[in-house]
XYZ file of C-alpha atoms in Angstrom:
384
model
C 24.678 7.445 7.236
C 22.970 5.588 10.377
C 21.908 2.130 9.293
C 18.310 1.544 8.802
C 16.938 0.306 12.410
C 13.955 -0.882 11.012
C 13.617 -4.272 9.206
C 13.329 -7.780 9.835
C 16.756 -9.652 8.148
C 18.886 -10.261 11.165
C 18.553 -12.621 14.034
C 15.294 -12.427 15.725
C 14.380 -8.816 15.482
C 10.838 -9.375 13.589
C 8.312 -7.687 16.381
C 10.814 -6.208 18.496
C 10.353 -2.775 19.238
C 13.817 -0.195 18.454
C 14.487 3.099 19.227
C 14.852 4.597 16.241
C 17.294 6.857 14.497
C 16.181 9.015 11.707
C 18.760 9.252 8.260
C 21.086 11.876 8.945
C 18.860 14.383 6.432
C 15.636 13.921 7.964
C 17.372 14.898 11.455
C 16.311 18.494 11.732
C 12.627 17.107 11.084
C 10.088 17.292 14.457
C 9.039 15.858 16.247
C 11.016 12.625 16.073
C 9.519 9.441 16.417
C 11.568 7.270 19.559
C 10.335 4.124 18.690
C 9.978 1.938 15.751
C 8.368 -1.920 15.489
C 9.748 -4.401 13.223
C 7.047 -5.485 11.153
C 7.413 -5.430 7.750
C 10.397 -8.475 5.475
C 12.318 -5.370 4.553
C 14.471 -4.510 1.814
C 12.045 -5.518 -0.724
C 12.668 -6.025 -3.633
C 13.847 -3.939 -6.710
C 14.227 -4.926 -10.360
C 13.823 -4.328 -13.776
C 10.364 -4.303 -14.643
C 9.888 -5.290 -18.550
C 6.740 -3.535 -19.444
C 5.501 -3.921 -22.850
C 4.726 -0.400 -25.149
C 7.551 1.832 -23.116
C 9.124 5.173 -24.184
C 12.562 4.851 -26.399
C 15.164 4.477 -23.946
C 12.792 4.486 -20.616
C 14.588 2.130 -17.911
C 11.574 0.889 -15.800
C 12.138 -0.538 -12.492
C 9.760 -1.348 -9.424
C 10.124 -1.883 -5.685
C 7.948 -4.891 -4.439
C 6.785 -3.407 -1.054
C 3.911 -6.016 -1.809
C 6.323 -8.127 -0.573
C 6.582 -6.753 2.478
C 4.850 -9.981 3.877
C 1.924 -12.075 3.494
C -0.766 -11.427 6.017
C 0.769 -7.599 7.131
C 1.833 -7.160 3.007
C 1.955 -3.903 0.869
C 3.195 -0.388 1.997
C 0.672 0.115 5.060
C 3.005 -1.834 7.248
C 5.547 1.065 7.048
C 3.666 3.030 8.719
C 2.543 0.848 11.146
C 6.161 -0.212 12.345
C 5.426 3.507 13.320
C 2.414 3.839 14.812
C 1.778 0.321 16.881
C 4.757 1.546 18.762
C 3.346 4.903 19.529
C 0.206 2.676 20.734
C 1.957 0.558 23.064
C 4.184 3.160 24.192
C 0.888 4.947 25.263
C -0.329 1.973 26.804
C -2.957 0.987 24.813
C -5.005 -1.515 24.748
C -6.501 -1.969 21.690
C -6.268 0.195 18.390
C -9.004 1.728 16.158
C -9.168 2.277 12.723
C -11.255 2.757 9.703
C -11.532 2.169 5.654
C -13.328 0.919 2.786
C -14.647 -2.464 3.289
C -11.953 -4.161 0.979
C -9.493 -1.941 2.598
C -5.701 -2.998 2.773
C -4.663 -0.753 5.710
C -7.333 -2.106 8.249
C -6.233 -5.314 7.209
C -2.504 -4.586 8.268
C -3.528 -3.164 11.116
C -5.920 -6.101 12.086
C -3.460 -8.590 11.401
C -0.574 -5.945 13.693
C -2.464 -5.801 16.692
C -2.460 -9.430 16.920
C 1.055 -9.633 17.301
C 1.376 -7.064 19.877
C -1.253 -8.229 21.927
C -3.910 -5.602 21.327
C -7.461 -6.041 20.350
C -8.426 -4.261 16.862
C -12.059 -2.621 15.987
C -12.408 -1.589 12.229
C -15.131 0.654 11.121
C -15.907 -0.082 7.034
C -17.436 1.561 4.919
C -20.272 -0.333 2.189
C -23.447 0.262 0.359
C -26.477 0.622 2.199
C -27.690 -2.294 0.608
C -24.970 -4.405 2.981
C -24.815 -2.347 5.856
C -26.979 -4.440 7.716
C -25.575 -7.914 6.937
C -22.830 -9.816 7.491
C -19.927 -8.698 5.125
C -18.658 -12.007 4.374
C -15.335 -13.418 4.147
C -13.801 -12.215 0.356
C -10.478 -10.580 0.162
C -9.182 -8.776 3.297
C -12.308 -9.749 5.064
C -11.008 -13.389 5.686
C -7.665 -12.053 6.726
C -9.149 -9.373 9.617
C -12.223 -12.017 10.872
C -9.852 -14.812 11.199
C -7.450 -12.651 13.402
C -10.766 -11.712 15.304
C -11.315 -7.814 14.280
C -14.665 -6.604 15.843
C -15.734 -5.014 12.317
C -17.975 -2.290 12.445
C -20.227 -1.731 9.067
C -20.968 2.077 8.139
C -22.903 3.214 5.001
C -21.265 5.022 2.278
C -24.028 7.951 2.789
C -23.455 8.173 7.043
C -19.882 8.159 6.324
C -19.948 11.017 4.045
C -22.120 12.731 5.946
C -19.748 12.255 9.085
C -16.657 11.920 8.455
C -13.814 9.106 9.425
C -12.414 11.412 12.141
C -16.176 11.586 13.774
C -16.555 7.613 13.199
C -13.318 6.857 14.972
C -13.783 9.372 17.923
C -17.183 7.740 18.907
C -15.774 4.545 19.074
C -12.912 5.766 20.934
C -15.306 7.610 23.691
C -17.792 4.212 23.752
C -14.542 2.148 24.295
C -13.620 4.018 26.790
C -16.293 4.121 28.761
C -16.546 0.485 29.019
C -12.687 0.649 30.724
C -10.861 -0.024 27.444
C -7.374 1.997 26.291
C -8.025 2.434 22.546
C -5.577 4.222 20.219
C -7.460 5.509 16.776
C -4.695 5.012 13.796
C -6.518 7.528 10.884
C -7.406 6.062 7.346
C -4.519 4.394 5.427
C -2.102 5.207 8.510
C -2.119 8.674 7.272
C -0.771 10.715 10.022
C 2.392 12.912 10.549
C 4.149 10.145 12.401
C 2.931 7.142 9.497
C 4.608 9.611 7.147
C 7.867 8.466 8.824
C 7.393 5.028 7.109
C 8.100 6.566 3.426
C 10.897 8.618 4.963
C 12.718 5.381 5.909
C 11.988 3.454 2.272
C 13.497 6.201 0.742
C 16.867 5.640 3.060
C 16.304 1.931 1.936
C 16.114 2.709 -1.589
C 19.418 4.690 -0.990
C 21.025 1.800 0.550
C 20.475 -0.506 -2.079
C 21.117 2.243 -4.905
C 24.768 2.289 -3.111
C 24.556 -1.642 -2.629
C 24.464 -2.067 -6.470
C 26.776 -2.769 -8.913
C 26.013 -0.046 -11.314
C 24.763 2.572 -8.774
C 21.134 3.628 -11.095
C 20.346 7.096 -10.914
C 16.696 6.889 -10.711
C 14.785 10.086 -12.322
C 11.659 9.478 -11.460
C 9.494 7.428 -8.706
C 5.487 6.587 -9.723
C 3.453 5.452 -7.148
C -0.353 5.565 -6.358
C -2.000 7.515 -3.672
C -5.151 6.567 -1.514
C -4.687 8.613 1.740
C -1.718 10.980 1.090
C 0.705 9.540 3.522
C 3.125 7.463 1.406
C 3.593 10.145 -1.140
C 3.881 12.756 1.631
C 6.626 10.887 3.279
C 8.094 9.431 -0.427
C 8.333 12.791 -1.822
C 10.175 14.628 1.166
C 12.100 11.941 1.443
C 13.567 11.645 -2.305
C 13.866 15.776 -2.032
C 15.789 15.631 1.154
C 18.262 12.683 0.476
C 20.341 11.696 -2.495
C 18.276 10.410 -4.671
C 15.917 13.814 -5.844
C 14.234 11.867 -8.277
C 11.045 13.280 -9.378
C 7.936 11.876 -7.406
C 4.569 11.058 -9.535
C 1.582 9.844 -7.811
C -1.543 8.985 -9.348
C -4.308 8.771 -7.437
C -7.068 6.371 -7.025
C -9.841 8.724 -5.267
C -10.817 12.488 -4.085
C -8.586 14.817 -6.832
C -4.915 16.089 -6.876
C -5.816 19.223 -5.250
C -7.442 17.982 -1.611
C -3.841 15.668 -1.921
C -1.755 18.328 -2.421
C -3.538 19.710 0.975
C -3.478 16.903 2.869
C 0.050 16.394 2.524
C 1.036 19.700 2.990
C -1.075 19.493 6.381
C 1.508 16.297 6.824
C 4.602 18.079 6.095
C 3.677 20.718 8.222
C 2.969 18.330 11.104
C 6.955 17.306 10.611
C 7.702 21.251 10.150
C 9.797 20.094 7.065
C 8.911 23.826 5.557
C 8.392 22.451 2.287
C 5.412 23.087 0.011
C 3.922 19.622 -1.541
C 3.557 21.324 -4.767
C 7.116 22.053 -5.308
C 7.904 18.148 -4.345
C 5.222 16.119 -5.317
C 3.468 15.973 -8.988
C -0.446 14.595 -8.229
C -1.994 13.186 -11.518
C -5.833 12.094 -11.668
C -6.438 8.103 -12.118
C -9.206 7.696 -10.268
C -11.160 6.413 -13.601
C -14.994 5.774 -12.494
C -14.057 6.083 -8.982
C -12.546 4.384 -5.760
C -12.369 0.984 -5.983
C -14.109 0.644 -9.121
C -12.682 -0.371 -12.617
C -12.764 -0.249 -16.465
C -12.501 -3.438 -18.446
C -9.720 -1.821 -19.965
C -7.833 -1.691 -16.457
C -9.086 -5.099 -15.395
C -7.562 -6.259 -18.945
C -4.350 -4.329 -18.410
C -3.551 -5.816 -14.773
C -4.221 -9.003 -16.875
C -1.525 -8.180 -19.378
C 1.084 -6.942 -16.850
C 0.643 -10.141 -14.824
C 0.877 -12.405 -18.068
C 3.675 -10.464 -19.431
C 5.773 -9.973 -16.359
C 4.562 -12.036 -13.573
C 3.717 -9.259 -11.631
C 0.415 -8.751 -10.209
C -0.935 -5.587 -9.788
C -4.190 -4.634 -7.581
C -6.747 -2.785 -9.284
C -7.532 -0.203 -6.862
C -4.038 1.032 -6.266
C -1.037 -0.059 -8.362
C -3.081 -1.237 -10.638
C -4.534 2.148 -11.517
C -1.389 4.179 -10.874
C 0.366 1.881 -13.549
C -2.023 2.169 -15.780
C -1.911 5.586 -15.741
C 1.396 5.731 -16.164
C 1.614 4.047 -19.088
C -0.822 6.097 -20.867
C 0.695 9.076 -20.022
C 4.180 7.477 -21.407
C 2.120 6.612 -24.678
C 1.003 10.399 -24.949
C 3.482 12.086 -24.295
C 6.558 10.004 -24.672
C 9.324 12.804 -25.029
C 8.249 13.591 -20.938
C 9.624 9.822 -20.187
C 12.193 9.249 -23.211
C 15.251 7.665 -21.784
C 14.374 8.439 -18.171
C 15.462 5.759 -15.372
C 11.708 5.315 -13.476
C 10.764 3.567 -10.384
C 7.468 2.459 -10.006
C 6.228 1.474 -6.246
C 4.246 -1.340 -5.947
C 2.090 -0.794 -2.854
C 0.520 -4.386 -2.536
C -2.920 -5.126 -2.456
C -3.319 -8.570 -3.763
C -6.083 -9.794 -1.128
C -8.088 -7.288 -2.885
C -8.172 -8.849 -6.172
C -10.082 -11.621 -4.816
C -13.080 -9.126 -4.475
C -12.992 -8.790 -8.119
C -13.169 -12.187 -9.676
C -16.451 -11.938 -11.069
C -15.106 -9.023 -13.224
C -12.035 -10.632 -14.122
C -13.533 -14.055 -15.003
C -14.152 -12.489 -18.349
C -10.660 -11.468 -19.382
C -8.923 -14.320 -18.365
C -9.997 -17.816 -20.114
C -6.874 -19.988 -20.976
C -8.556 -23.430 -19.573
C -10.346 -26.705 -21.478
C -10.282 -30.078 -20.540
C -6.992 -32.442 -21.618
C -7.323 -34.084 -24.231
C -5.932 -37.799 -23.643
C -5.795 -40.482 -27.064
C -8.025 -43.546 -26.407
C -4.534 -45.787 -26.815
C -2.828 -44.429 -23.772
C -3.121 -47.539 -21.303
C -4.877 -46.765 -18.268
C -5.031 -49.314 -15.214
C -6.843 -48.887 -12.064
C -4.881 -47.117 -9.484
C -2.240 -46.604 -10.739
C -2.285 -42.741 -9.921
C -1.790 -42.124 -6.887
C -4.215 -39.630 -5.274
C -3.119 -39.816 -1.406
């Protein structure tokens, strides 16, 4: 099997640009991407993942692509390793892309261009009650101002109306007219080519499945969907290479049938010749819709984090995990001594947009108590 060519462990290969080599089952796949960028800390992570209420006999492991870095974290960067070198190899200038105002992927992308030199403009999407002010600095927000994204604010109703492949395409046009090279990177990195960047995890799982002492057998992977690439490119992946585990994604917005389409519409981009249907399962979590929570999911990414140390993000993982574990609870004989692996897909910087929710469910604070016959003396903590 050729090694993985994209990572950041050795030497000083984080940024540098690689041609790449696919995994010897993904060869016959076109067209082939020549380059890949080194952006993402990769392997990440996996391990045992100790979550209270499982099935009998249900193994439950996760892979921390949240830890695929700080600034650049959670499982957009895949892609982008993929697409920012398409950008430069086309010369670009500057890059384009578009989301939800807290979204994760513009963030990436923000924080990407940065380190290849390229300007970034972000169309996001908000009420009309905030379309005309400034958005403020909360959650991703800080992350893509700081690194000096020129954010453009759309309405929930225009961009429904419109469309995010309308949005990005008059940018694009005014850009260029004013001299600029933009390159327009579609919502969540979902294209044919950010597909590519699920294709390699699942070589990376494979590597550290043979890396391990007792060589797991995973039967399942869960992982939440927002845009339809990473399942697209997860679920061809496992089907393709050794591992054939069966792929579960939950997802967070729009219903299992439009993702079931837009994947497909991915595959076929790759001319894999697969349906989606026969390789991906698609369950509804979307709850009261995108971005928006229960108390009973805020309370359960409370409880995972408590219990496990994990911290999940309630718009993605979050939901997907909470899901999951429902569906475990009702119909346990489906999971019942099954080996699972659950992708985390990052997302913390968007938790911070929901701490007036959470303020509620987490307490755990008072003041210390300290007896009236402990000495005290002036200065004698130190308090530089």
């Amino acid at each position: 099997m050729a090694s993985s060519c994209s990572g950041s462990g050795m030497g000083f290969e984080f940024l540098t640009k690689k041609p790449y080599t696919p995994p010897s089952w993904a060869s016959h796949l076109h067209p082939l991407p020549s380059n890949v960028f080194s952006l993402a800390h990769l392997p990440t992570p996996i391990h045992r993942w100790n979550l209270p209420n499982l099935p009998p006999n249900t193994e439950l492991w996760i892979k921390r692509d949240d830890l695929s870095g700080m600034q650049l974290s959670g499982n957009k960067v895949r892609k982008l390793e993929f697409l920012m070198a398409d950008a430069v190899a086309q010369g670009a200038d500057s890059v384009i892309t578009i989301g939800g105002i807290q979204s994760n992927h513009c963030r990436a992308t923000a924080v990407a261009a940065k380190y290849l030199n390229l300007d970034c403009f972000l169309i996001l999407r908000t009420s009309n009650l905030l379309v005309n002010q400034d958005p403020g600095l909360t959650g991703n927000l800080l992350v893509e101002r700081l690194a000096g994204a020129h954010v453009h604010l759309i309405s929930k109703e225009e961009y429904s109306k419109i469309g995010s492949v309308t949005l990005t395409t008059i940018l694009k046009e005014k850009l260029i007219k004013e001299g600029r090279r933009p390159y327009v990177i579609p919502v969540g990195g979902s294209n044919s080519l950010g597909t590519w960047g699920y294709v390699e995890a699942v070589r990376e799982i494979e590597q550290q499945i043979q890396r391990g002492a007792d060589n797991i057998k995973f039967d399942n992977i869960v992982v939440a969907c927002g845009s339809g690439g990473t399942i697209a490119g997860l679920s061809l992946g496992s089907s393709l290479s050794t591992l054939k585990a069966n792929v579960h994604a939950f997802s967070v917005c729009d219903d299992p049938d439009y993702f079931h389409n837009f994947a497909q519409g991915l595959l076929d981009g790759l001319n894999a010749g697969v349906n989606s249907r026969d390789i991906v399962h698609i369950l509804n979590a979307k709850g009261l819709g995108y971005a928006m929570n229960t108390s009973e999911e805020l309370n359960f990414v409370k409880d995972v984090a408590a219990a496990t140390g994990v911290i999940l993000d309630p718009v993605y993982s979050g939901k997907a995990a909470y899901a999951m574990l429902k569906d475990m609870v009702e119909n346990p004989k489906k999971w019942e001594g099954r080996k699972v692996l659950f992708i985390h897909t990052g997302g913390l910087l968007g938790l911070y947009d929901k701490v007036d929710e959470l303020a509620s469910v987490v307490g755990n604070w008072q003041r210390m108590d300290v007896n009236e016959s402990v000495p005290r003396q002036d200065g004698i903590g130190k308090m530089f």
